[in-house]
mmCIF file of C-alpha atoms in Angstrom:
data_model
loop_
_atom_site.group_PDB
_atom_site.id
_atom_site.type_symbol
_atom_site.label_atom_id
_atom_site.label_comp_id
_atom_site.label_asym_id
_atom_site.label_seq_id
_atom_site.Cartn_x
_atom_site.Cartn_y
_atom_site.Cartn_z
ATOM 1 C CA MET W 191 18.946 -17.475 -14.201
ATOM 2 C CA THR W 192 15.907 -16.962 -16.357
ATOM 3 C CA ASP W 193 16.012 -14.024 -18.745
ATOM 4 C CA SER W 194 12.311 -13.220 -18.439
ATOM 5 C CA LEU W 195 11.092 -10.361 -16.253
ATOM 6 C CA ASP W 196 9.281 -12.446 -13.646
ATOM 7 C CA PHE W 197 8.700 -11.613 -9.994
ATOM 8 C CA VAL W 198 7.475 -13.083 -6.725
ATOM 9 C CA SER W 199 5.159 -10.967 -4.565
ATOM 10 C CA LEU W 200 5.249 -11.327 -0.777
ATOM 11 C CA PHE W 201 2.762 -9.629 1.589
ATOM 12 C CA SER W 202 0.727 -9.070 -1.584
ATOM 13 C CA GLY W 203 -2.369 -7.420 -0.110
ATOM 14 C CA CYS W 204 -4.954 -6.816 -2.832
ATOM 15 C CA GLY W 205 -2.277 -6.657 -5.531
ATOM 16 C CA CYS W 206 -1.486 -2.935 -5.865
ATOM 17 C CA LEU W 207 2.278 -3.496 -6.048
ATOM 18 C CA ASP W 208 1.762 -6.468 -8.343
ATOM 19 C CA LEU W 209 -0.470 -4.503 -10.720
ATOM 20 C CA GLY W 210 2.044 -1.669 -10.960
ATOM 21 C CA LEU W 211 4.892 -4.062 -11.685
ATOM 22 C CA GLU W 212 2.889 -5.869 -14.350
ATOM 23 C CA ARG W 213 2.064 -2.555 -16.012
ATOM 24 C CA SER W 214 5.798 -1.890 -16.256
ATOM 25 C CA GLY W 215 6.445 -5.156 -18.077
ATOM 26 C CA TRP W 216 6.912 -7.683 -15.275
ATOM 27 C CA THR W 217 4.973 -10.943 -14.841
ATOM 28 C CA CYS W 218 3.851 -12.175 -11.431
ATOM 29 C CA LYS W 219 4.644 -15.854 -10.866
ATOM 30 C CA TYR W 220 3.797 -16.316 -7.191
ATOM 31 C CA GLN W 221 2.014 -14.448 -4.400
ATOM 32 C CA CYS W 222 1.931 -14.754 -0.622
ATOM 33 C CA GLU W 223 -0.858 -13.169 1.408
ATOM 34 C CA TRP W 224 -2.417 -14.432 4.644
ATOM 35 C CA ASP W 225 -5.691 -12.439 4.641
ATOM 36 C CA ARG W 226 -8.707 -14.349 3.322
ATOM 37 C CA HIS W 227 -10.378 -11.381 1.588
ATOM 38 C CA ALA W 228 -7.180 -10.098 -0.005
ATOM 39 C CA GLN W 229 -6.454 -13.621 -1.230
ATOM 40 C CA ALA W 230 -9.880 -13.695 -2.860
ATOM 41 C CA VAL W 231 -9.187 -10.448 -4.725
ATOM 42 C CA LEU W 232 -5.808 -11.796 -5.875
ATOM 43 C CA ARG W 233 -7.410 -14.964 -7.280
ATOM 44 C CA TYR W 234 -9.964 -12.852 -9.123
ATOM 45 C CA ARG W 235 -7.470 -10.325 -10.506
ATOM 46 C CA PHE W 236 -4.461 -12.591 -11.118
ATOM 47 C CA PRO W 237 -6.006 -15.860 -12.334
ATOM 48 C CA GLY W 238 -3.686 -18.837 -12.349
ATOM 49 C CA VAL W 239 -1.020 -17.300 -10.096
ATOM 50 C CA PRO W 240 -0.281 -19.587 -7.097
ATOM 51 C CA ILE W 241 -1.048 -18.030 -3.704
ATOM 52 C CA ALA W 242 0.496 -19.054 -0.397
ATOM 53 C CA GLY W 243 -0.895 -18.060 2.991
ATOM 54 C CA ASP W 244 1.200 -17.444 6.096
ATOM 55 C CA ILE W 245 4.753 -16.518 5.064
ATOM 56 C CA ARG W 246 6.066 -18.218 8.202
ATOM 57 C CA GLU W 247 4.930 -21.559 6.796
ATOM 58 C CA LEU W 248 6.656 -21.045 3.440
ATOM 59 C CA CYS W 249 9.940 -22.684 2.518
ATOM 60 C CA GLY W 250 12.378 -20.841 0.272
ATOM 61 C CA THR W 251 12.411 -23.719 -2.192
ATOM 62 C CA ASP W 252 8.624 -23.398 -2.608
ATOM 63 C CA LEU W 253 9.092 -20.198 -4.601
ATOM 64 C CA PRO W 254 9.750 -20.204 -8.346
ATOM 65 C CA ARG W 255 13.019 -18.983 -9.805
ATOM 66 C CA VAL W 256 12.568 -15.329 -10.795
ATOM 67 C CA GLN W 257 14.522 -12.115 -11.252
ATOM 68 C CA LEU W 258 12.756 -10.023 -8.590
ATOM 69 C CA TRP W 259 11.170 -10.425 -5.172
ATOM 70 C CA ALA W 260 8.833 -7.517 -4.333
ATOM 71 C CA PHE W 261 7.384 -7.158 -0.855
ATOM 72 C CA GLY W 262 5.556 -4.581 1.235
ATOM 73 C CA SER W 263 5.952 -6.047 4.713
ATOM 74 C CA PRO W 264 3.689 -4.923 7.613
ATOM 75 C CA CYS W 265 4.354 -1.385 8.801
ATOM 76 C CA LYS W 266 2.483 -1.188 12.107
ATOM 77 C CA GLU W 267 5.489 -0.746 14.390
ATOM 78 C CA PHE W 268 7.041 1.783 11.984
ATOM 79 C CA ALA W 269 4.004 4.018 11.478
ATOM 80 C CA ARG W 270 4.122 7.497 13.002
ATOM 81 C CA CYS W 271 0.429 7.330 13.845
ATOM 82 C CA ASN W 272 1.058 4.296 16.070
ATOM 83 C CA VAL W 273 1.435 5.821 19.545
ATOM 84 C CA ARG W 274 1.656 2.584 21.537
ATOM 85 C CA ASN W 275 4.565 0.473 20.294
ATOM 86 C CA ARG W 276 5.968 2.415 17.372
ATOM 87 C CA ASP W 277 9.506 2.312 18.768
ATOM 88 C CA GLN W 278 9.677 -1.460 18.246
ATOM 89 C CA GLY W 279 10.295 -1.215 14.501
ATOM 90 C CA LEU W 280 11.527 -4.548 13.104
ATOM 91 C CA GLU W 281 11.147 -6.120 16.538
ATOM 92 C CA GLY W 282 7.394 -5.547 16.512
ATOM 93 C CA GLN W 283 4.997 -8.456 16.228
ATOM 94 C CA GLN W 284 3.909 -7.556 12.706
ATOM 95 C CA SER W 285 6.842 -5.618 11.262
ATOM 96 C CA ARG W 286 9.284 -8.378 12.197
ATOM 97 C CA LEU W 287 7.752 -10.505 9.437
ATOM 98 C CA ALA W 288 10.157 -8.722 7.076
ATOM 99 C CA LYS W 289 12.824 -10.991 8.575
ATOM 100 C CA GLU W 290 11.085 -13.950 6.960
ATOM 101 C CA VAL W 291 12.396 -12.699 3.621
ATOM 102 C CA VAL W 292 15.969 -13.248 4.877
ATOM 103 C CA ARG W 293 15.078 -16.792 5.885
ATOM 104 C CA LEU W 294 13.435 -17.604 2.569
ATOM 105 C CA ILE W 295 16.410 -16.351 0.572
ATOM 106 C CA ALA W 296 18.849 -18.284 2.766
ATOM 107 C CA GLU W 297 16.861 -21.469 2.130
ATOM 108 C CA ARG W 298 17.438 -21.194 -1.615
ATOM 109 C CA PRO W 299 20.623 -22.203 -3.455
ATOM 110 C CA GLU W 300 22.711 -19.201 -4.484
ATOM 111 C CA THR W 301 22.065 -19.817 -8.168
ATOM 112 C CA GLY W 302 18.294 -19.767 -7.570
ATOM 113 C CA ARG W 303 18.043 -16.490 -5.685
ATOM 114 C CA PRO W 304 16.463 -13.336 -7.179
ATOM 115 C CA ARG W 305 18.805 -10.753 -8.640
ATOM 116 C CA VAL W 306 16.927 -7.823 -7.117
ATOM 117 C CA LEU W 307 14.816 -7.181 -4.009
ATOM 118 C CA LEU W 308 12.226 -4.374 -3.922
ATOM 119 C CA TRP W 309 10.944 -3.447 -0.452
ATOM 120 C CA GLU W 310 8.039 -1.038 -0.025
ATOM 121 C CA ASN W 311 7.138 0.493 3.320
ATOM 122 C CA VAL W 312 5.949 3.655 5.056
ATOM 123 C CA GLY W 313 7.712 6.993 4.878
ATOM 124 C CA SER W 314 8.956 6.674 8.462
ATOM 125 C CA ILE W 315 10.994 3.455 8.213
ATOM 126 C CA PHE W 316 14.281 5.369 8.114
ATOM 127 C CA ASP W 317 13.465 7.447 11.196
ATOM 128 C CA SER W 318 16.218 7.330 13.832
ATOM 129 C CA PRO W 319 14.474 4.966 16.311
ATOM 130 C CA PHE W 320 14.745 2.121 13.788
ATOM 131 C CA ALA W 321 18.343 2.615 12.616
ATOM 132 C CA LYS W 322 19.940 -0.231 14.580
ATOM 133 C CA GLY W 323 17.314 -2.818 13.679
ATOM 134 C CA LEU W 324 17.407 -1.873 10.006
ATOM 135 C CA ASP W 325 21.209 -1.947 9.917
ATOM 136 C CA GLU W 326 21.176 -5.497 11.249
ATOM 137 C CA TRP W 327 18.500 -6.561 8.755
ATOM 138 C CA PHE W 328 20.300 -4.961 5.821
ATOM 139 C CA GLY W 329 23.503 -6.591 7.039
ATOM 140 C CA GLU W 330 21.902 -10.033 6.947
ATOM 141 C CA LEU W 331 20.679 -9.368 3.410
ATOM 142 C CA ALA W 332 24.133 -8.134 2.402
ATOM 143 C CA GLN W 333 25.628 -11.433 3.541
ATOM 144 C CA LEU W 334 23.203 -13.150 1.173
ATOM 145 C CA GLY W 335 24.329 -11.031 -1.757
ATOM 146 C CA TYR W 336 22.244 -7.842 -1.524
ATOM 147 C CA GLY W 337 24.778 -5.319 -0.273
ATOM 148 C CA ASP W 338 23.835 -2.314 -2.412
ATOM 149 C CA ILE W 339 20.848 -0.356 -1.092
ATOM 150 C CA GLN W 340 19.135 2.484 -2.939
ATOM 151 C CA ALA W 341 15.933 4.028 -1.613
ATOM 152 C CA HIS W 342 13.377 6.242 -3.361
ATOM 153 C CA LEU W 343 10.706 8.219 -1.485
ATOM 154 C CA LEU W 344 7.579 8.640 -3.606
ATOM 155 C CA ARG W 345 4.265 10.337 -2.852
ATOM 156 C CA GLY W 346 1.085 9.954 -4.804
ATOM 157 C CA VAL W 347 1.470 13.479 -6.174
ATOM 158 C CA ASP W 348 4.880 12.527 -7.583
ATOM 159 C CA VAL W 349 3.229 10.059 -9.956
ATOM 160 C CA GLY W 350 0.010 11.925 -10.766
ATOM 161 C CA VAL W 351 -2.238 10.584 -7.984
ATOM 162 C CA PRO W 352 -3.714 13.354 -5.754
ATOM 163 C CA GLN W 353 -2.951 11.707 -2.415
ATOM 164 C CA LEU W 354 -0.203 12.559 0.087
ATOM 165 C CA ARG W 355 0.738 8.957 0.876
ATOM 166 C CA ASP W 356 4.531 8.793 0.977
ATOM 167 C CA ARG W 357 6.334 5.466 0.749
ATOM 168 C CA TRP W 358 9.942 4.305 0.571
ATOM 169 C CA PHE W 359 10.807 1.927 -2.233
ATOM 170 C CA THR W 360 14.144 0.308 -1.409
ATOM 171 C CA ILE W 361 16.062 -1.568 -4.110
ATOM 172 C CA MET W 362 18.639 -4.125 -2.970
ATOM 173 C CA THR W 363 21.148 -5.633 -5.394
ATOM 174 C CA SER W 364 24.544 -7.331 -5.254
ATOM 175 C CA SER W 365 26.561 -4.325 -6.413
ATOM 176 C CA PRO W 366 26.128 -0.623 -7.194
ATOM 177 C CA LYS W 367 24.262 -0.135 -10.450
ATOM 178 C CA GLY W 368 24.407 3.620 -10.917
ATOM 179 C CA LEU W 369 20.678 4.184 -11.290
ATOM 180 C CA PRO W 370 19.874 6.831 -13.923
ATOM 181 C CA ASP W 371 17.214 9.399 -13.190
ATOM 182 C CA ALA W 372 13.719 8.356 -14.177
ATOM 183 C CA ILE W 373 11.549 10.851 -16.039
ATOM 184 C CA TRP W 374 7.873 10.519 -15.249
ATOM 185 C CA GLU W 375 5.560 13.031 -16.888
ATOM 186 C CA VAL W 376 2.435 13.582 -14.824
ATOM 187 C CA GLU W 377 -0.616 15.758 -15.080
ATOM 188 C CA SER W 378 -1.871 17.515 -11.981
ATOM 189 C CA ALA W 379 -5.291 16.387 -10.813
ATOM 190 C CA SER W 380 -7.640 17.298 -8.006
ATOM 191 C CA ALA W 381 -8.828 14.691 -5.557
ATOM 192 C CA PHE W 382 -12.299 16.148 -6.054
ATOM 193 C CA ASP W 383 -12.159 15.183 -9.723
ATOM 194 C CA LEU W 384 -12.073 11.558 -8.565
ATOM 195 C CA LEU W 385 -15.307 11.702 -6.572
ATOM 196 C CA THR W 386 -18.073 9.527 -7.969
ATOM 197 C CA LYS W 387 -20.798 12.069 -7.273
ATOM 198 C CA TYR W 388 -21.703 14.646 -4.681
ATOM 199 C CA ASP W 389 -25.044 13.186 -3.600
ATOM 200 C CA GLY W 390 -23.693 10.280 -1.582
ATOM 201 C CA GLU W 391 -24.692 9.150 1.905
ATOM 202 C CA TRP W 392 -24.502 12.426 3.774
ATOM 203 C CA MET W 393 -23.909 12.353 7.498
ATOM 204 C CA PRO W 394 -26.769 13.571 9.734
ATOM 205 C CA GLN W 395 -26.010 16.794 11.609
ATOM 206 C CA GLU W 396 -26.026 15.073 15.003
ATOM 207 C CA GLN W 397 -23.541 12.460 13.825
ATOM 208 C CA ARG W 398 -21.407 15.163 12.221
ATOM 209 C CA GLU W 399 -21.198 17.127 15.483
ATOM 210 C CA SER W 400 -20.259 13.983 17.379
ATOM 211 C CA LEU W 401 -17.557 13.212 14.832
ATOM 212 C CA MET W 402 -16.136 16.723 15.023
ATOM 213 C CA GLN W 403 -15.913 16.517 18.802
ATOM 214 C CA ARG W 404 -14.198 13.134 18.647
ATOM 215 C CA LEU W 405 -11.669 14.431 16.140
ATOM 216 C CA LYS W 406 -11.076 17.517 18.272
ATOM 217 C CA ASN W 407 -10.390 15.325 21.310
ATOM 218 C CA ARG W 408 -7.920 13.183 19.386
ATOM 219 C CA TYR W 409 -6.193 16.265 18.024
ATOM 220 C CA ALA W 410 -5.916 17.735 21.527
ATOM 221 C CA GLN W 411 -4.191 14.554 22.712
ATOM 222 C CA GLY W 412 -1.453 15.098 20.178
ATOM 223 C CA LYS W 413 -2.135 11.968 18.143
ATOM 224 C CA THR W 414 -1.203 13.694 14.926
ATOM 225 C CA GLU W 415 0.452 11.812 12.087
ATOM 226 C CA LYS W 416 3.423 13.902 10.995
ATOM 227 C CA VAL W 417 3.227 13.429 7.254
ATOM 228 C CA LEU W 418 3.816 15.702 4.290
ATOM 229 C CA GLY W 419 1.288 18.408 3.615
ATOM 230 C CA ASN W 420 -0.321 21.445 5.200
ATOM 231 C CA TYR W 421 -2.733 20.134 7.799
ATOM 232 C CA GLU W 422 -4.870 21.985 10.274
ATOM 233 C CA PRO W 423 -7.467 20.949 12.874
ATOM 234 C CA ILE W 424 -10.742 19.943 11.268
ATOM 235 C CA LEU W 425 -12.667 22.592 13.181
ATOM 236 C CA ASN W 426 -10.631 25.262 11.388
ATOM 237 C CA VAL W 427 -12.052 24.201 8.014
ATOM 238 C CA THR W 428 -14.707 26.794 7.291
ATOM 239 C CA GLY W 429 -16.144 28.697 4.379
ATOM 240 C CA ASP W 430 -17.328 27.555 0.979
ATOM 241 C CA SER W 431 -14.280 25.561 -0.115
ATOM 242 C CA PRO W 432 -14.588 21.761 -0.300
ATOM 243 C CA ALA W 433 -12.309 19.802 2.000
ATOM 244 C CA MET W 434 -11.226 16.256 2.778
ATOM 245 C CA PHE W 435 -10.096 14.971 6.141
ATOM 246 C CA THR W 436 -9.047 11.726 7.737
ATOM 247 C CA GLY W 437 -8.513 10.509 11.293
ATOM 248 C CA ASN W 438 -7.629 13.474 13.457
ATOM 249 C CA LEU W 439 -6.298 15.525 10.578
ATOM 250 C CA SER W 440 -7.952 17.847 8.117
ATOM 251 C CA TRP W 441 -6.925 18.767 4.614
ATOM 252 C CA ASN W 442 -6.167 22.385 3.884
ATOM 253 C CA PRO W 443 -9.078 23.438 1.627
ATOM 254 C CA GLN W 444 -6.684 25.515 -0.479
ATOM 255 C CA LYS W 445 -4.999 22.313 -1.674
ATOM 256 C CA VAL W 446 -6.351 19.684 -4.056
ATOM 257 C CA VAL W 447 -4.609 16.629 -2.607
ATOM 258 C CA CYS W 448 -6.282 14.047 -0.380
ATOM 259 C CA PRO W 449 -4.743 13.223 3.010
ATOM 260 C CA THR W 450 -3.084 9.853 3.400
ATOM 261 C CA LEU W 451 -5.745 7.134 3.433
ATOM 262 C CA ASP W 452 -5.778 4.807 6.411
ATOM 263 C CA CYS W 453 -7.168 1.285 6.601
ATOM 264 C CA SER W 454 -10.223 2.173 8.710
ATOM 265 C CA GLY W 455 -12.281 3.881 6.032
ATOM 266 C CA ALA W 456 -12.428 6.979 8.220
ATOM 267 C CA THR W 457 -11.833 9.454 5.422
ATOM 268 C CA TRP W 458 -14.498 12.035 4.676
ATOM 269 C CA VAL W 459 -15.291 14.743 2.159
ATOM 270 C CA TYR W 460 -16.991 18.020 3.084
ATOM 271 C CA LEU W 461 -18.929 19.945 0.460
ATOM 272 C CA PRO W 462 -20.630 23.286 1.138
ATOM 273 C CA GLY W 463 -24.397 22.984 1.146
ATOM 274 C CA LYS W 464 -24.206 19.198 1.308
ATOM 275 C CA GLY W 465 -22.402 18.268 4.490
ATOM 276 C CA VAL W 466 -19.998 15.449 5.284
ATOM 277 C CA ARG W 467 -19.845 11.920 3.901
ATOM 278 C CA PRO W 468 -17.241 9.147 3.820
ATOM 279 C CA LEU W 469 -15.319 8.354 0.674
ATOM 280 C CA THR W 470 -16.748 5.404 -1.224
ATOM 281 C CA PRO W 471 -14.645 2.290 -1.935
ATOM 282 C CA VAL W 472 -14.384 3.318 -5.612
ATOM 283 C CA GLU W 473 -13.140 6.782 -4.669
ATOM 284 C CA ARG W 474 -10.521 5.222 -2.417
ATOM 285 C CA GLU W 475 -9.474 2.912 -5.249
ATOM 286 C CA ARG W 476 -9.042 5.911 -7.538
ATOM 287 C CA LEU W 477 -6.918 7.639 -4.905
ATOM 288 C CA MET W 478 -4.657 4.564 -4.950
ATOM 289 C CA GLY W 479 -4.430 4.556 -8.746
ATOM 290 C CA LEU W 480 -6.470 1.337 -8.934
ATOM 291 C CA PRO W 481 -9.130 0.630 -11.571
ATOM 292 C CA ASP W 482 -12.709 1.130 -10.393
ATOM 293 C CA ASP W 483 -14.106 -1.816 -8.406
ATOM 294 C CA TRP W 484 -10.729 -3.575 -8.207
ATOM 295 C CA THR W 485 -11.593 -4.819 -4.712
ATOM 296 C CA GLU W 486 -15.325 -5.325 -5.256
ATOM 297 C CA ARG W 487 -15.250 -9.053 -5.979
ATOM 298 C CA GLY W 488 -13.060 -12.024 -5.173
ATOM 299 C CA ILE W 489 -12.813 -15.778 -5.534
ATOM 300 C CA TYR W 490 -12.981 -17.345 -2.094
ATOM 301 C CA GLU W 491 -11.815 -20.715 -0.903
ATOM 302 C CA PRO W 492 -14.524 -22.713 0.921
ATOM 303 C CA TRP W 493 -15.438 -20.934 4.143
ATOM 304 C CA PRO W 494 -17.404 -23.341 6.390
ATOM 305 C CA LYS W 495 -20.502 -21.917 8.117
ATOM 306 C CA HIS W 496 -20.368 -18.576 6.260
ATOM 307 C CA PRO W 497 -23.928 -17.286 5.579
ATOM 308 C CA ASP W 498 -23.052 -16.413 1.967
ATOM 309 C CA LEU W 499 -23.425 -19.634 -0.033
ATOM 310 C CA ASN W 500 -20.696 -18.675 -2.511
ATOM 311 C CA LYS W 501 -18.246 -18.079 0.298
ATOM 312 C CA ARG W 502 -19.366 -21.180 2.185
ATOM 313 C CA LEU W 503 -18.862 -23.453 -0.824
ATOM 314 C CA GLY W 504 -16.029 -21.439 -2.321
ATOM 315 C CA GLY W 505 -16.310 -19.283 -5.429
ATOM 316 C CA GLU W 506 -16.846 -15.759 -6.685
ATOM 317 C CA ALA W 507 -18.507 -13.411 -4.201
ATOM 318 C CA SER W 508 -18.617 -9.757 -3.193
ATOM 319 C CA VAL W 509 -16.021 -8.376 -0.797
ATOM 320 C CA PRO W 510 -17.359 -6.563 2.318
ATOM 321 C CA GLN W 511 -17.054 -2.792 2.207
ATOM 322 C CA THR W 512 -15.039 -2.682 5.442
ATOM 323 C CA GLU W 513 -12.501 -5.035 3.875
ATOM 324 C CA ARG W 514 -12.304 -2.864 0.775
ATOM 325 C CA TYR W 515 -11.525 0.109 3.028
ATOM 326 C CA ARG W 516 -8.792 -1.852 4.760
ATOM 327 C CA MET W 517 -7.207 -3.111 1.536
ATOM 328 C CA THR W 518 -7.014 0.322 -0.049
ATOM 329 C CA GLY W 519 -5.684 1.825 3.183
ATOM 330 C CA ASN W 520 -2.926 -0.785 3.322
ATOM 331 C CA GLY W 521 -2.106 -0.734 -0.377
ATOM 332 C CA VAL W 522 0.597 0.747 -2.596
ATOM 333 C CA ILE W 523 -0.138 3.588 -5.022
ATOM 334 C CA VAL W 524 -0.131 1.734 -8.320
ATOM 335 C CA PRO W 525 1.673 4.313 -10.528
ATOM 336 C CA ALA W 526 4.458 4.512 -7.912
ATOM 337 C CA ALA W 527 4.857 0.740 -8.132
ATOM 338 C CA GLU W 528 4.870 0.996 -11.932
ATOM 339 C CA LEU W 529 7.623 3.602 -11.865
ATOM 340 C CA MET W 530 9.741 1.436 -9.567
ATOM 341 C CA GLY W 531 9.114 -1.547 -11.834
ATOM 342 C CA ARG W 532 10.524 0.428 -14.746
ATOM 343 C CA ILE W 533 13.586 1.421 -12.709
ATOM 344 C CA VAL W 534 14.301 -2.164 -11.660
ATOM 345 C CA LYS W 535 13.699 -3.299 -15.219
ATOM 346 C CA ALA W 536 16.270 -0.775 -16.409
ATOM 347 C CA LEU W 537 18.810 -2.249 -14.013
ATOM 348 C CA LEU W 538 18.452 -5.592 -15.716
ATOM 349 C CA VAL W 539 17.936 -4.745 -19.381
ATOM 350 C CA ARG W 540 19.529 -1.269 -19.553
ATOM 351 C CA GLU W 541 16.617 0.255 -21.385
ATOM 352 C CA ASP W 542 15.743 3.942 -21.679
ATOM 353 C CA LEU W 543 13.970 5.173 -18.536
ATOM 354 C CA TYR W 544 11.715 7.667 -20.239
ATOM 355 C CA VAL W 545 8.156 7.000 -19.148
ATOM 356 C CA PRO W 546 5.179 8.592 -20.921
ATOM 357 C CA THR W 547 2.271 10.077 -19.043
ATOM 358 C CA PRO W 548 0.316 7.212 -17.374
#
């Protein structure tokens, strides 16, 4: 087994998990992501790293020999805001792709398998409806040599990012390692400090009223994501305090933390005397701990018949705003990934876990 701190990234998205791991001292050697726009961002941000497409078409022997496999598999059938088929869990059409990781490991010789697995997913994966499916999946991984499971629940606010997104980071190894406590010094910040400016594209009054009614209807139907934080119906947000809200939930104006971003871009900021406007892509990147404009540009493979010449011929081009919304909504908070990278690193090299302020 190589002694270098190298990792393979599966379900890579726009590279949030990868960036956090690299900041903690790891080196990405391979990525797998099916989405065309996310692939383009990965090529732009991680030059020279091989990228595979559909994980179902990968063979375990295609992957390089590394210490760590990190993956944030699809969460749709785990998400609490999914009211249609949430109970399917790992049997769902998208979430079941996590089982491909078992297949890929099994296809590799024992001496060429990673020493550690790091799985990232939504804060609801360990809810009771999914217990049986997860037990079976963990059991299959245990048979392959990953019988010790240790999970860490991290929110953005735990690592200095003013967003309520909570995610489980599950470490799987061959034997108990006795993880020491990680110390992560953070400075409190307001989500409003991350706004680019207050004179953005303000919503017309008629559109605002229509939006409020739509949100009220959704709230009345009970489609409320039960996540951490003090939420209240958007129509209750009054007075002179600024507020942020998303989907059918509003942010308590007495707090300074943004609600959990979704992948639709439907996250707004209200400012007294100004009105309501959506968050910009840069603001969403900041609320994920990403550098400004991380998702702005990508390197595309040839895309026949696309009206943009650079995309049609293949090359560097801008990423559509809707895709930037989706990527940030589906991403991992970068400092959380960095903290987990340091913890996994400590498992392998036994170094001090003290982490200075990011």
